[in-house]
CSV table of C-alpha atoms in Angstrom, one decimal:
chain,number,residue,atom,x,y,z
A,1056,MET,CA,4.2,44.1,-9.2
A,1057,ILE,CA,4.2,40.3,-9.0
A,1058,ALA,CA,6.4,38.1,-6.7
A,1059,ARG,CA,6.4,34.2,-7.1
A,1060,THR,CA,7.6,31.1,-5.1
A,1061,TYR,CA,6.7,27.6,-4.5
A,1062,SER,CA,5.1,25.7,-1.5
A,1063,ALA,CA,3.3,22.4,-1.4
A,1064,THR,CA,-0.1,21.0,0.1
A,1065,LEU,CA,-0.8,17.5,1.3
A,1066,ILE,CA,-3.3,15.2,-0.5
A,1067,GLY,CA,-3.5,12.1,1.6
A,1068,VAL,CA,0.0,11.3,2.4
A,1069,ASN,CA,1.6,12.6,-0.5
A,1070,ALA,CA,2.6,16.3,-1.5
A,1071,VAL,CA,1.6,18.5,-4.6
A,1072,GLU,CA,3.5,21.5,-5.5
A,1073,VAL,CA,1.7,24.7,-5.3
A,1074,GLU,CA,2.8,28.1,-7.1
A,1075,ILE,CA,2.3,31.1,-5.1
A,1076,GLU,CA,1.9,34.6,-6.8
A,1077,CYS,CA,1.5,37.9,-5.0
A,1078,HIS,CA,0.3,41.0,-6.7
A,1079,HIS,CA,0.1,44.3,-5.2
A,1080,ALA,CA,-2.1,47.0,-6.9
A,1081,GLU,CA,-2.2,50.7,-5.8
A,1082,GLY,CA,-5.6,51.8,-4.1
A,1083,ASN,CA,-7.1,54.2,-1.5
A,1084,ASN,CA,-8.6,51.1,0.5
A,1085,PHE,CA,-6.4,48.1,1.8
A,1086,ARG,CA,-7.6,44.5,1.0
A,1087,ILE,CA,-5.8,41.3,1.0
A,1088,THR,CA,-7.3,38.3,-1.0
A,1089,VAL,CA,-6.4,34.8,-1.3
A,1090,VAL,CA,-7.7,32.9,-4.2
A,1091,GLY,CA,-7.0,29.2,-5.3
A,1092,LEU,CA,-9.6,27.1,-3.3
A,1093,PRO,CA,-8.0,28.0,0.1
A,1094,ASP,CA,-9.6,26.2,3.2
A,1095,ALA,CA,-10.2,28.1,6.4
A,1096,ALA,CA,-6.5,27.8,7.7
A,1097,VAL,CA,-5.2,29.3,4.5
A,1098,LYS,CA,-7.8,32.2,4.5
A,1099,GLU,CA,-6.8,33.2,8.0
A,1100,ALA,CA,-3.2,33.2,6.9
A,1101,ARG,CA,-4.0,37.1,5.9
A,1102,ASP,CA,-4.1,38.0,9.4
A,1103,ARG,CA,-1.2,35.8,10.7
A,1104,VAL,CA,1.0,37.3,8.0
A,1105,ILE,CA,0.1,40.9,8.7
A,1106,ALA,CA,1.1,40.4,12.5
A,1107,ALA,CA,4.3,38.5,11.7
A,1108,VAL,CA,5.3,40.9,9.1
A,1109,THR,CA,4.9,43.9,11.0
A,1110,SER,CA,6.1,42.3,14.3
A,1111,SER,CA,9.4,41.4,12.6
A,1112,GLY,CA,10.3,45.0,11.6
A,1113,PHE,CA,9.2,44.8,7.9
A,1114,TYR,CA,7.0,47.2,6.1
A,1115,MET,CA,3.4,46.2,5.1
A,1116,PRO,CA,1.6,48.7,3.0
A,1117,PHE,CA,-1.8,49.2,4.5
A,1118,SER,CA,-3.1,50.6,1.3
A,1119,GLY,CA,-4.2,49.0,-2.0
A,1120,TYR,CA,-5.0,45.6,-2.8
A,1121,VAL,CA,-3.0,42.5,-2.3
A,1122,THR,CA,-3.9,39.4,-4.1
A,1123,PHE,CA,-2.4,36.0,-3.3
A,1124,ASN,CA,-2.9,33.4,-6.1
A,1125,LEU,CA,-2.5,29.6,-5.3
A,1126,ALA,CA,-1.9,27.5,-8.3
A,1127,PRO,CA,-3.2,25.1,-9.8
A,1128,ALA,CA,-6.5,27.1,-9.0
A,1129,ASP,CA,-8.8,23.8,-8.9
A,1130,LEU,CA,-6.5,22.0,-6.3
A,1131,PRO,CA,-7.9,22.4,-2.8
A,1132,LYS,CA,-5.2,23.9,-0.4
A,1133,GLN,CA,-5.2,23.2,3.3
A,1134,GLY,CA,-3.4,23.9,6.6
A,1135,PRO,CA,-1.2,26.7,7.7
A,1136,ALA,CA,1.9,25.7,5.8
A,1137,PHE,CA,1.4,28.6,3.3
A,1138,ASP,CA,2.0,31.4,5.8
A,1139,LEU,CA,5.8,31.6,5.3
A,1140,PRO,CA,5.7,31.7,1.6
A,1141,LEU,CA,2.8,34.1,1.6
A,1142,ALA,CA,4.8,36.5,3.8
A,1143,LEU,CA,7.9,36.4,1.8
A,1144,THR,CA,6.3,37.0,-1.6
A,1145,ALA,CA,4.3,39.9,0.1
A,1146,ILE,CA,7.6,41.6,1.3
A,1147,ALA,CA,10.2,40.2,-1.3
A,1148,GLY,CA,10.1,43.5,-3.5
A,1149,ARG,CA,10.6,45.8,-0.7
A,1150,GLU,CA,13.2,43.8,0.9
A,1151,GLY,CA,15.4,43.2,-2.1
A,1152,ILE,CA,14.9,39.4,-2.3
A,1153,ALA,CA,16.0,38.4,-5.8
A,1154,ALA,CA,13.5,36.6,-7.8
A,1155,GLU,CA,15.8,33.7,-8.6
A,1156,ARG,CA,16.1,32.9,-4.9
A,1157,LEU,CA,12.5,32.5,-4.3
A,1158,LEU,CA,11.9,30.4,-7.7
A,1159,ASP,CA,14.7,28.1,-6.8
A,1160,CYS,CA,13.2,27.3,-3.3
A,1161,CYS,CA,10.3,25.5,-2.0
A,1162,ILE,CA,8.8,27.1,1.2
A,1163,VAL,CA,6.5,25.9,3.8
A,1164,GLY,CA,6.0,27.0,7.5
A,1165,GLU,CA,3.3,28.3,9.9
A,1166,LEU,CA,3.9,31.9,11.4
A,1167,ALA,CA,3.0,32.9,14.9
A,1168,LEU,CA,2.2,36.6,15.5
A,1169,ASN,CA,5.6,37.5,16.5
A,1170,GLY,CA,7.2,36.0,13.5
A,1171,GLU,CA,8.4,32.8,14.9
A,1172,LEU,CA,7.9,29.5,12.8
A,1173,ARG,CA,5.9,26.6,14.0
A,1174,PRO,CA,6.2,23.1,12.6
A,1175,VAL,CA,3.9,22.0,9.9
A,1176,ARG,CA,2.6,18.3,9.0
A,1177,GLY,CA,4.1,16.3,6.0
A,1178,VAL,CA,7.5,18.1,5.4
A,1179,LEU,CA,8.9,14.6,4.5
A,1180,ALA,CA,6.4,14.1,1.6
A,1181,ILE,CA,6.9,17.8,0.8
A,1182,ALA,CA,10.5,17.5,0.3
A,1183,GLN,CA,10.2,14.4,-2.0
A,1184,GLU,CA,7.9,16.5,-4.1
A,1185,ALA,CA,10.1,19.4,-4.2
A,1186,ARG,CA,13.1,17.3,-5.2
A,1187,GLY,CA,10.8,15.8,-8.1
A,1188,LYS,CA,10.1,19.3,-9.4
A,1189,GLY,CA,13.7,20.2,-9.7
A,1190,ARG,CA,13.9,22.4,-6.7
A,1191,LYS,CA,17.2,23.1,-5.1
A,1192,GLN,CA,16.2,24.0,-1.7
A,1193,LEU,CA,13.5,23.4,0.8
A,1194,MET,CA,13.0,26.0,3.4
A,1195,VAL,CA,11.0,24.6,6.4
A,1196,PRO,CA,10.9,25.4,10.3
A,1197,LYS,CA,14.0,24.4,12.1
A,1198,ARG,CA,12.1,22.1,14.3
A,1199,VAL,CA,11.2,19.8,11.6
A,1200,ALA,CA,14.3,20.0,9.3
A,1201,VAL,CA,15.6,16.9,10.7
A,1202,GLU,CA,12.7,14.8,9.5
A,1203,ALA,CA,13.0,16.4,5.7
A,1204,SER,CA,16.7,15.7,5.8
A,1205,VAL,CA,16.3,12.0,5.1
A,1206,VAL,CA,15.5,13.0,1.7
A,1207,GLN,CA,18.6,13.3,-0.4
A,1208,GLY,CA,19.2,15.4,-3.4
A,1209,ILE,CA,17.8,18.6,-1.9
A,1210,GLU,CA,19.1,21.1,0.5
A,1211,ILE,CA,17.1,21.5,3.5
A,1212,ILE,CA,17.2,24.9,5.0
A,1213,GLY,CA,15.9,25.2,8.8
A,1214,VAL,CA,15.1,28.8,9.9
A,1215,ASN,CA,13.5,29.8,13.3
A,1216,ASP,CA,11.6,32.9,12.2
A,1217,LEU,CA,10.6,35.2,9.5
A,1218,ARG,CA,13.5,37.6,9.8
A,1219,GLU,CA,16.1,34.7,9.5
A,1220,ALA,CA,14.2,33.7,6.4
A,1221,VAL,CA,14.5,37.1,4.7
A,1222,GLN,CA,18.2,37.3,5.8
A,1223,TYR,CA,19.2,34.2,4.3
A,1224,LEU,CA,17.3,34.8,1.2
A,1225,LYS,CA,19.0,38.1,0.6
A,1226,GLY,CA,22.4,36.6,1.4
A,1227,GLU,CA,23.0,38.4,4.5
A,1228,LYS,CA,23.0,35.3,6.8
A,1229,ALA,CA,24.5,31.8,6.0
A,1230,ILE,CA,22.6,28.7,7.0
A,1231,GLU,CA,24.2,25.4,6.5
A,1232,PRO,CA,21.7,22.8,4.9
A,1233,GLU,CA,20.6,20.1,7.4
A,1234,PRO,CA,22.9,17.0,6.8
A,1235,CYS,CA,21.2,13.7,6.1
A,1236,ARG,CA,20.9,11.8,9.4
A,1237,ALA,CA,19.1,8.8,8.4
A,1238,ALA,CA,21.9,6.1,9.2
A,1239,GLU,CA,22.6,7.9,12.4
A,1240,TYR,CA,18.9,8.0,13.4
A,1241,PHE,CA,18.4,4.3,12.4
A,1242,GLN,CA,21.2,3.3,14.7
A,1243,ALA,CA,20.1,5.4,17.6
A,1244,HIS,CA,16.3,4.8,17.5
A,1245,ALA,CA,15.8,1.1,15.8
A,1246,ILE,CA,15.6,-0.2,19.5
A,1247,TYR,CA,12.3,-1.7,21.0
A,1248,GLY,CA,13.2,-1.9,24.8
A,1249,ILE,CA,11.1,-5.2,25.0
A,1250,ASP,CA,12.0,-8.7,24.1
A,1251,PHE,CA,10.2,-12.2,23.9
A,1252,SER,CA,12.6,-13.5,26.5
A,1253,GLU,CA,10.5,-11.6,29.1
A,1254,VAL,CA,7.4,-13.9,28.3
A,1255,ARG,CA,7.1,-17.0,30.6
A,1256,GLY,CA,5.5,-20.1,29.0
A,1257,GLN,CA,3.0,-19.9,26.2
A,1258,GLN,CA,5.1,-21.9,23.9
A,1259,ASP,CA,2.2,-22.7,21.5
A,1260,ALA,CA,1.3,-19.0,21.2
A,1261,LYS,CA,5.0,-18.2,20.6
A,1262,ARG,CA,5.1,-20.8,17.9
A,1263,ALA,CA,2.0,-19.4,16.1
A,1264,ILE,CA,3.3,-15.9,16.3
A,1265,GLU,CA,6.6,-17.0,14.7
A,1266,VAL,CA,4.7,-18.6,12.0
A,1267,ALA,CA,2.4,-15.6,11.5
A,1268,VAL,CA,5.4,-13.1,11.4
A,1269,ALA,CA,7.5,-15.5,9.0
A,1270,GLY,CA,4.8,-15.5,6.6
A,1271,GLY,CA,3.0,-12.3,6.9
A,1272,HIS,CA,-0.3,-13.9,8.3
A,1273,ASN,CA,-3.0,-12.4,10.5
A,1274,LEU,CA,-3.3,-13.7,14.1
A,1275,LEU,CA,-6.1,-14.2,16.6
A,1276,MET,CA,-5.4,-15.1,20.2
A,1277,VAL,CA,-8.1,-16.4,22.5
A,1278,GLY,CA,-7.7,-16.8,26.3
A,1279,PRO,CA,-8.7,-15.6,29.8
A,1280,PRO,CA,-7.7,-12.3,31.0
A,1281,GLY,CA,-4.3,-12.1,32.3
A,1282,THR,CA,-2.8,-14.8,30.2
A,1283,GLY,CA,-0.5,-12.5,28.4
A,1284,LYS,CA,-2.2,-11.8,25.2
A,1285,SER,CA,-1.4,-8.1,24.9
A,1286,MET,CA,2.3,-9.0,26.5
A,1287,LEU,CA,2.9,-11.2,23.3
A,1288,ALA,CA,1.3,-8.8,20.9
A,1289,LYS,CA,3.4,-5.9,22.1
A,1290,ARG,CA,6.5,-8.0,21.3
A,1291,ILE,CA,5.7,-8.9,17.8
A,1292,PRO,CA,7.5,-6.0,16.1
A,1293,THR,CA,10.7,-7.2,17.8
A,1294,ILE,CA,10.7,-10.3,15.7
A,1295,MET,CA,9.7,-8.8,12.5
A,1296,PRO,CA,12.5,-8.0,9.9
A,1297,GLY,CA,14.2,-4.6,10.4
A,1298,MET,CA,12.8,-1.9,8.6
A,1299,SER,CA,14.3,-0.9,5.2
A,1300,GLU,CA,15.1,2.7,4.5
A,1301,GLU,CA,12.2,2.7,2.0
A,1302,GLU,CA,9.8,1.3,4.4
A,1303,ALA,CA,10.8,3.8,7.2
A,1304,ILE,CA,10.5,6.7,4.9
A,1305,GLU,CA,6.9,5.5,3.7
A,1306,THR,CA,5.9,5.0,7.3
A,1307,THR,CA,7.3,8.2,8.6
A,1308,LYS,CA,5.4,10.1,5.8
A,1309,ILE,CA,2.2,8.6,6.9
A,1310,HIS,CA,2.7,9.5,10.7
A,1311,SER,CA,3.8,13.0,9.5
A,1312,ALA,CA,0.7,13.6,7.7
A,1313,GLY,CA,-1.2,12.4,10.8
A,1314,GLY,CA,0.5,14.9,12.8
A,1315,LEU,CA,2.0,12.2,15.0
A,1316,LEU,CA,5.8,13.2,14.8
A,1317,GLY,CA,7.3,15.4,17.6
A,1318,ASP,CA,10.6,17.0,18.3
A,1319,ASN,CA,11.6,13.7,20.0
A,1320,CYS,CA,10.6,11.5,17.2
A,1321,SER,CA,11.1,12.9,13.7
A,1322,PHE,CA,11.7,9.5,12.1
A,1323,ILE,CA,10.1,6.2,12.4
A,1324,ALA,CA,12.9,3.7,12.8
A,1325,THR,CA,10.8,0.8,14.3
A,1326,ARG,CA,8.1,-1.2,13.1
A,1327,PRO,CA,4.8,0.7,14.2
A,1328,PHE,CA,2.4,-1.1,16.8
A,1329,ARG,CA,-1.1,0.5,16.9
A,1330,PRO,CA,-3.5,-0.7,19.7
A,1331,PRO,CA,-6.7,1.5,19.0
A,1332,HIS,CA,-9.4,1.2,21.8
A,1333,HIS,CA,-12.6,-0.7,21.1
A,1334,THR,CA,-14.7,2.4,21.1
A,1335,ILE,CA,-12.9,3.9,17.8
A,1336,SER,CA,-15.1,5.0,15.1
A,1337,ASP,CA,-15.2,3.8,11.6
A,1338,ALA,CA,-13.2,7.1,10.4
A,1339,GLY,CA,-10.8,6.7,13.2
A,1340,LEU,CA,-9.8,3.2,12.2
A,1341,LEU,CA,-10.1,3.6,8.4
A,1342,GLY,CA,-9.1,7.1,7.9
A,1343,GLY,CA,-11.4,10.2,7.0
A,1344,GLY,CA,-12.7,13.6,7.8
A,1345,THR,CA,-13.3,16.6,5.6
A,1346,ASN,CA,-9.8,16.5,4.4
A,1347,PRO,CA,-9.0,12.8,4.7
A,1348,GLY,CA,-6.2,11.8,7.1
A,1349,PRO,CA,-4.9,8.6,7.8
A,1350,GLY,CA,-6.5,6.1,10.2
A,1351,GLU,CA,-5.2,3.5,12.4
A,1352,VAL,CA,-4.8,0.9,9.7
A,1353,SER,CA,-2.6,3.1,7.7
A,1354,LEU,CA,-0.6,4.3,10.8
A,1355,ALA,CA,0.0,0.6,11.3
A,1356,HIS,CA,1.6,0.4,7.7
A,1357,HIS,CA,4.5,-2.1,7.6
A,1358,GLY,CA,3.9,-2.9,11.4
A,1359,VAL,CA,1.1,-4.3,13.7
A,1360,LEU,CA,-2.4,-3.4,14.0
A,1361,PHE,CA,-3.4,-4.9,17.5
A,1362,LEU,CA,-7.2,-5.1,18.2
A,1363,ASP,CA,-7.6,-6.2,21.9
A,1364,GLU,CA,-11.0,-7.5,22.9
A,1365,LEU,CA,-12.3,-8.1,19.5
A,1366,PRO,CA,-15.8,-8.8,20.1
A,1367,GLU,CA,-16.0,-5.2,21.8
A,1368,PHE,CA,-15.4,-3.5,18.7
A,1369,ARG,CA,-18.5,-2.3,16.6
A,1370,ARG,CA,-19.5,-4.7,14.0
A,1371,SER,CA,-19.6,-2.1,11.4
A,1372,THR,CA,-16.0,-0.8,12.5
A,1373,LEU,CA,-14.6,-4.5,11.9
A,1374,GLU,CA,-16.2,-4.8,8.6
A,1375,VAL,CA,-14.7,-1.8,7.2
A,1376,MET,CA,-11.2,-3.5,7.4
A,1377,ARG,CA,-12.0,-5.9,4.8
A,1378,GLN,CA,-10.5,-3.7,2.1
A,1379,PRO,CA,-7.3,-3.1,3.5
A,1380,LEU,CA,-6.8,-6.7,4.5
A,1381,GLU,CA,-7.5,-7.7,1.1
A,1382,ASP,CA,-5.8,-4.9,-0.9
A,1383,GLY,CA,-3.3,-3.5,1.4
A,1384,LYS,CA,-4.7,0.1,1.1
A,1385,VAL,CA,-7.7,2.3,1.8
A,1386,THR,CA,-9.5,4.5,-0.4
A,1387,ILE,CA,-11.7,7.3,1.0
A,1388,SER,CA,-14.0,9.2,-1.4
A,1389,ARG,CA,-15.2,12.8,-0.7
A,1390,ALA,CA,-16.6,15.6,-2.9
A,1391,ILE,CA,-13.2,17.0,-3.3
A,1392,GLY,CA,-11.9,13.7,-4.7
A,1393,SER,CA,-10.5,10.4,-3.8
A,1394,VAL,CA,-7.4,9.7,-1.6
A,1395,THR,CA,-5.7,6.4,-1.0
A,1396,PHE,CA,-3.7,5.6,1.8
A,1397,PRO,CA,-1.2,2.5,2.1
A,1398,ALA,CA,-2.3,0.0,4.7
A,1399,GLN,CA,-0.1,-3.2,4.7
A,1400,PHE,CA,0.0,-4.3,8.1
A,1401,MET,CA,-0.3,-7.5,10.3
A,1402,LEU,CA,-3.3,-7.8,12.0
A,1403,VAL,CA,-3.1,-9.3,15.5
A,1404,ALA,CA,-6.4,-9.7,17.5
A,1405,ALA,CA,-7.2,-10.9,21.0
A,1406,MET,CA,-10.4,-11.8,22.8
A,1407,ASN,CA,-11.8,-13.7,25.9
A,1408,PRO,CA,-13.4,-17.0,25.2
A,1409,CYS,CA,-16.6,-15.5,26.6
A,1410,PRO,CA,-17.9,-12.3,28.4
A,1411,CYS,CA,-16.7,-13.2,31.7
A,1412,GLY,CA,-13.5,-14.6,30.4
A,1413,TYR,CA,-13.3,-18.0,32.0
A,1414,TYR,CA,-15.0,-20.4,29.7
A,1415,GLY,CA,-13.1,-23.6,29.5
A,1416,ASP,CA,-10.9,-22.2,32.3
A,1417,LEU,CA,-10.0,-25.4,34.7
A,1418,LYS,CA,-9.4,-23.2,37.6
A,1419,ARG,CA,-12.3,-20.5,37.6
A,1420,GLU,CA,-16.0,-21.2,36.9
A,1421,CYS,CA,-17.6,-19.4,34.0
A,1422,ARG,CA,-20.6,-17.4,34.8
A,1423,CYS,CA,-22.0,-17.3,31.3
A,1424,GLY,CA,-24.9,-19.4,29.7
A,1425,PRO,CA,-24.5,-21.0,26.1
A,1426,ILE,CA,-26.7,-18.3,24.5
A,1427,VAL,CA,-24.7,-15.4,26.2
A,1428,ILE,CA,-21.3,-17.3,24.9
A,1429,GLN,CA,-22.8,-17.7,21.5
A,1430,ARG,CA,-24.0,-14.2,21.1
A,1431,TYR,CA,-20.6,-12.9,22.3
A,1432,ARG,CA,-18.7,-15.0,19.6
A,1433,GLN,CA,-21.1,-14.1,17.0
A,1434,ARG,CA,-20.2,-10.5,17.2
A,1435,ILE,CA,-17.3,-11.4,14.8
A,1436,SER,CA,-18.4,-12.1,11.3
A,1437,GLY,CA,-17.5,-15.2,9.5
A,1438,PRO,CA,-15.9,-13.4,6.6
A,1439,LEU,CA,-13.7,-11.3,8.8
A,1440,LEU,CA,-12.9,-14.7,10.6
A,1441,ASP,CA,-11.8,-16.2,7.4
A,1442,ARG,CA,-9.4,-13.5,6.8
A,1443,ILE,CA,-7.3,-14.2,9.8
A,1444,ASP,CA,-5.0,-17.1,8.9
A,1445,LEU,CA,-4.1,-18.5,12.6
A,1446,HIS,CA,-6.1,-18.8,15.5
A,1447,VAL,CA,-4.3,-19.7,18.8
A,1448,ASP,CA,-5.0,-20.6,22.4
A,1449,VAL,CA,-3.4,-18.7,25.2
A,1450,PRO,CA,-4.3,-20.4,28.4
A,1451,ALA,CA,-3.6,-19.3,32.0
A,1452,VAL,CA,0.3,-20.0,32.9
A,1453,ASP,CA,0.9,-21.8,36.2
A,1454,TYR,CA,3.2,-20.4,39.1
A,1455,LYS,CA,5.9,-22.8,38.3
A,1456,THR,CA,6.3,-21.5,34.9
A,1457,LEU,CA,6.0,-18.0,36.0
A,1458,SER,CA,8.9,-18.3,38.5
A,1459,SER,CA,11.0,-20.5,36.5
A,1460,LYS,CA,14.5,-19.1,35.8
A,1461,GLU,CA,14.9,-21.1,32.5
A,1462,HIS,CA,16.4,-19.3,29.6
A,1463,SER,CA,13.8,-18.3,27.1
A,1464,GLU,CA,14.4,-17.4,23.6
A,1465,THR,CA,15.0,-13.9,22.7
A,1466,SER,CA,13.4,-11.9,20.0
A,1467,GLU,CA,16.8,-12.0,18.0
A,1468,ASP,CA,16.9,-16.0,18.1
A,1469,ILE,CA,13.4,-15.8,16.5
A,1470,ARG,CA,13.9,-13.0,14.2
A,1471,SER,CA,16.8,-14.9,12.6
A,1472,ARG,CA,14.5,-17.9,11.6
A,1473,VAL,CA,11.9,-15.5,10.6
A,1474,GLU,CA,14.3,-13.4,8.3
A,1475,LYS,CA,15.6,-16.8,6.6
A,1476,ALA,CA,12.0,-17.7,5.8
A,1477,ARG,CA,11.2,-14.2,4.6
A,1478,ALA,CA,14.4,-14.5,2.3
A,1479,THR,CA,13.1,-17.8,0.8
A,1480,GLN,CA,9.9,-16.0,0.2
A,1481,ARG,CA,11.4,-13.0,-1.6
A,1482,GLU,CA,13.5,-15.4,-3.7
A,1483,ARG,CA,10.2,-17.4,-4.6
A,1484,PHE,CA,8.5,-14.2,-5.6
A,1485,LYS,CA,11.1,-12.0,-7.1
A,1486,ALA,CA,9.2,-12.1,-10.5
A,1487,GLU,CA,5.9,-11.5,-9.0
A,1488,ARG,CA,4.7,-7.9,-8.6
A,1489,GLY,CA,3.2,-7.0,-5.4
A,1490,THR,CA,3.8,-10.3,-3.8
A,1491,HIS,CA,6.5,-10.8,-1.1
A,1492,THR,CA,5.2,-13.1,1.6
A,1493,ASN,CA,3.1,-16.1,1.5
A,1494,ALA,CA,0.1,-14.4,3.0
A,1495,SER,CA,-0.2,-12.3,-0.2
A,1496,MET,CA,-0.1,-15.3,-2.5
A,1497,THR,CA,-2.8,-15.3,-5.2
A,1498,PRO,CA,-4.8,-18.4,-6.2
A,1499,ARG,CA,-2.6,-19.0,-9.3
A,1500,LEU,CA,0.6,-18.8,-6.9
A,1501,ILE,CA,-1.0,-21.1,-4.3
A,1502,ARG,CA,-1.5,-23.7,-7.1
A,1503,LYS,CA,2.2,-23.3,-8.1
A,1504,HIS,CA,3.8,-23.3,-4.9
A,1505,CYS,CA,1.7,-25.3,-2.5
A,1506,GLU,CA,1.4,-28.7,-4.4
A,1507,LEU,CA,0.4,-31.4,-1.9
A,1508,ASP,CA,1.0,-35.1,-2.0
A,1509,ALA,CA,-1.7,-37.8,-1.6
A,1510,GLU,CA,-1.3,-37.8,2.2
A,1511,ALA,CA,-1.4,-34.3,2.7
A,1512,SER,CA,-4.2,-33.8,0.2
A,1513,GLY,CA,-6.3,-36.4,2.3
A,1514,TYR,CA,-5.7,-34.6,5.5
A,1515,LEU,CA,-7.1,-31.3,4.0
A,1516,GLU,CA,-10.1,-33.1,2.4
A,1517,HIS,CA,-11.2,-34.7,5.6
A,1518,ALA,CA,-10.7,-31.4,7.5
A,1519,MET,CA,-12.6,-29.4,4.8
A,1520,ASN,CA,-15.5,-31.7,4.9
A,1521,GLY,CA,-15.5,-32.3,8.7
A,1522,ASN,CA,-15.4,-28.7,9.8
A,1523,ASN,CA,-17.2,-27.2,6.9
A,1524,PHE,CA,-14.3,-24.8,6.1
A,1525,SER,CA,-14.8,-22.1,3.5
A,1526,ALA,CA,-12.8,-21.7,0.2
A,1527,ARG,CA,-11.1,-18.7,1.9
A,1528,ALA,CA,-10.4,-21.0,4.7
A,1529,HIS,CA,-8.8,-23.5,2.5
A,1530,ASP,CA,-6.6,-21.1,0.9
A,1531,ARG,CA,-5.3,-19.7,4.2
A,1532,ILE,CA,-4.5,-23.2,5.4
A,1533,LEU,CA,-2.2,-23.9,2.3
A,1534,LYS,CA,-0.5,-20.4,2.7
A,1535,VAL,CA,0.3,-21.3,6.4
A,1536,ALA,CA,1.4,-24.8,5.5
A,1537,ARG,CA,3.8,-23.0,2.8
A,1538,THR,CA,5.2,-20.9,5.6
A,1539,LEU,CA,5.7,-23.7,8.1
A,1540,ALA,CA,7.6,-25.5,5.3
A,1541,ASP,CA,9.8,-22.4,4.6
A,1542,LEU,CA,10.7,-22.4,8.4
A,1543,GLU,CA,11.8,-25.9,8.0
A,1544,GLY,CA,13.8,-25.0,5.0
A,1545,ALA,CA,11.8,-27.6,3.0
A,1546,GLU,CA,11.1,-27.5,-0.6
A,1547,ASN,CA,7.8,-29.0,-0.6
A,1548,VAL,CA,4.7,-28.9,1.9
A,1549,SER,CA,4.5,-32.0,4.0
A,1550,ALA,CA,1.7,-33.7,5.4
A,1551,GLN,CA,2.8,-32.5,8.8
A,1552,ASN,CA,2.9,-28.9,7.6
A,1553,VAL,CA,-0.7,-29.3,6.6
A,1554,LEU,CA,-1.8,-30.8,9.9
A,1555,GLU,CA,-0.2,-28.0,11.7
A,1556,ALA,CA,-1.9,-25.4,9.6
A,1557,ILE,CA,-5.3,-27.0,10.0
A,1558,GLY,CA,-4.6,-27.0,13.8
A,1559,TYR,CA,-4.7,-23.1,13.6
A,1560,ARG,CA,-8.0,-23.4,12.1
A,1561,THR,CA,-10.0,-25.4,14.9
A,1562,LEU,CA,-11.4,-22.2,16.2
A,1563,ASP,CA,-13.7,-22.0,13.3
A,1564,ARG,CA,-15.5,-25.0,14.6
A,1565,ALA,CA,-14.8,-24.5,18.3
A,1566,LEU,CA,-16.0,-21.0,18.6
A,1567,TRP,CA,-18.4,-20.2,15.6
A,1568,SER,CA,-20.1,-23.6,14.8
């Protein structure tokens, strides 16, 4: 006797369909075997299935040989999501579940010993895979049905326990498919709760942040403790263009694969902001593990990765970010194969000017010697610094500015200008595959869209020779200058745009010369 159904396993942030077969052969002894490269969690499903089936009042034969096959056999299977389909195929024949009902459905869910269903990771990716394979329905634990419901073209059936799943498949109980609530969820949850109007002073820093967001550039803020670097960074997502449905689904897939979605957050409707601590490991930042999962750079996809106290991060940890900063993706290779995670994020970093934090402060004395300061600043490599387009000072704010009741620009005001600049860039690069912002321009596009007149070219030449900028810094200056022109609505890059862009590179000389 063979029963079949379909499930899925996660490979990175995407899902791959898995066919599940159950064969029961007569015999005096009792044995359950799971084949098809199962990991420990899948192998342990045997005991969970037996307990859940018997606890739910169904018959489990304790004689003979039961074999579960997970196909394709050469694909590693991981996680407890196979519990429910294994249980259903084991009891399908005796409970009278029609074979057609099982074959039309993709089924995932972790079983408790009493038959209740627990949520599993990656149901959004599984829903997309099931729809792509032509399945009519996806059966999932009720608690994650909302997450899967944003995928249109497939019915999402949420069940609470094994008994309810059997009753539905036999036609004894009607369960309405989970309605798609993507638009409703966007409207209710696309709220940040913080705003740039709450930040007093720091006009230069706000200007640099606006430029960085408008062109998709990376940003470094330098200043003593307590000047508002973290406060500014947390508000950067509020001035970024709103998430599109495609971006939201892609971001939600990553967070779901990382197991970060809960009952109160089943869909990511706002730009992610990820502030990892400086003690994070290479794998924690980039992703990894035996079965590779997404790291912080991928969890910040379509959002902001904020590295506070940048020199305190291990140098090796910072250097692993070179690939995602350049390519917008992370590839992790293991014995079982390679997994690629998307990682298109805006890098925002903050640091003190010296170990004590008060170098250059007019009110507090710096206790650090020149050699100590130099060693502190050299913890950040030149190649990594070259990949940060704008450097801005964030000085201390005086009492008069802090206590001022003068109206400050809201995030909505700044975002409106950012969106206009982004619209200009989308129109400019509509024929270019993979290029949407000025920050992602290739050398060919830089030459095409960043032509300089004689005056602007002279300023840039003087800066390159005088400050010993690298070739990468040269390209970054041109990209930022192009963004400044876009914010002004200008067709050509002016000399003033180039001068301001050069001003955002002065930390190359001031901090690392």
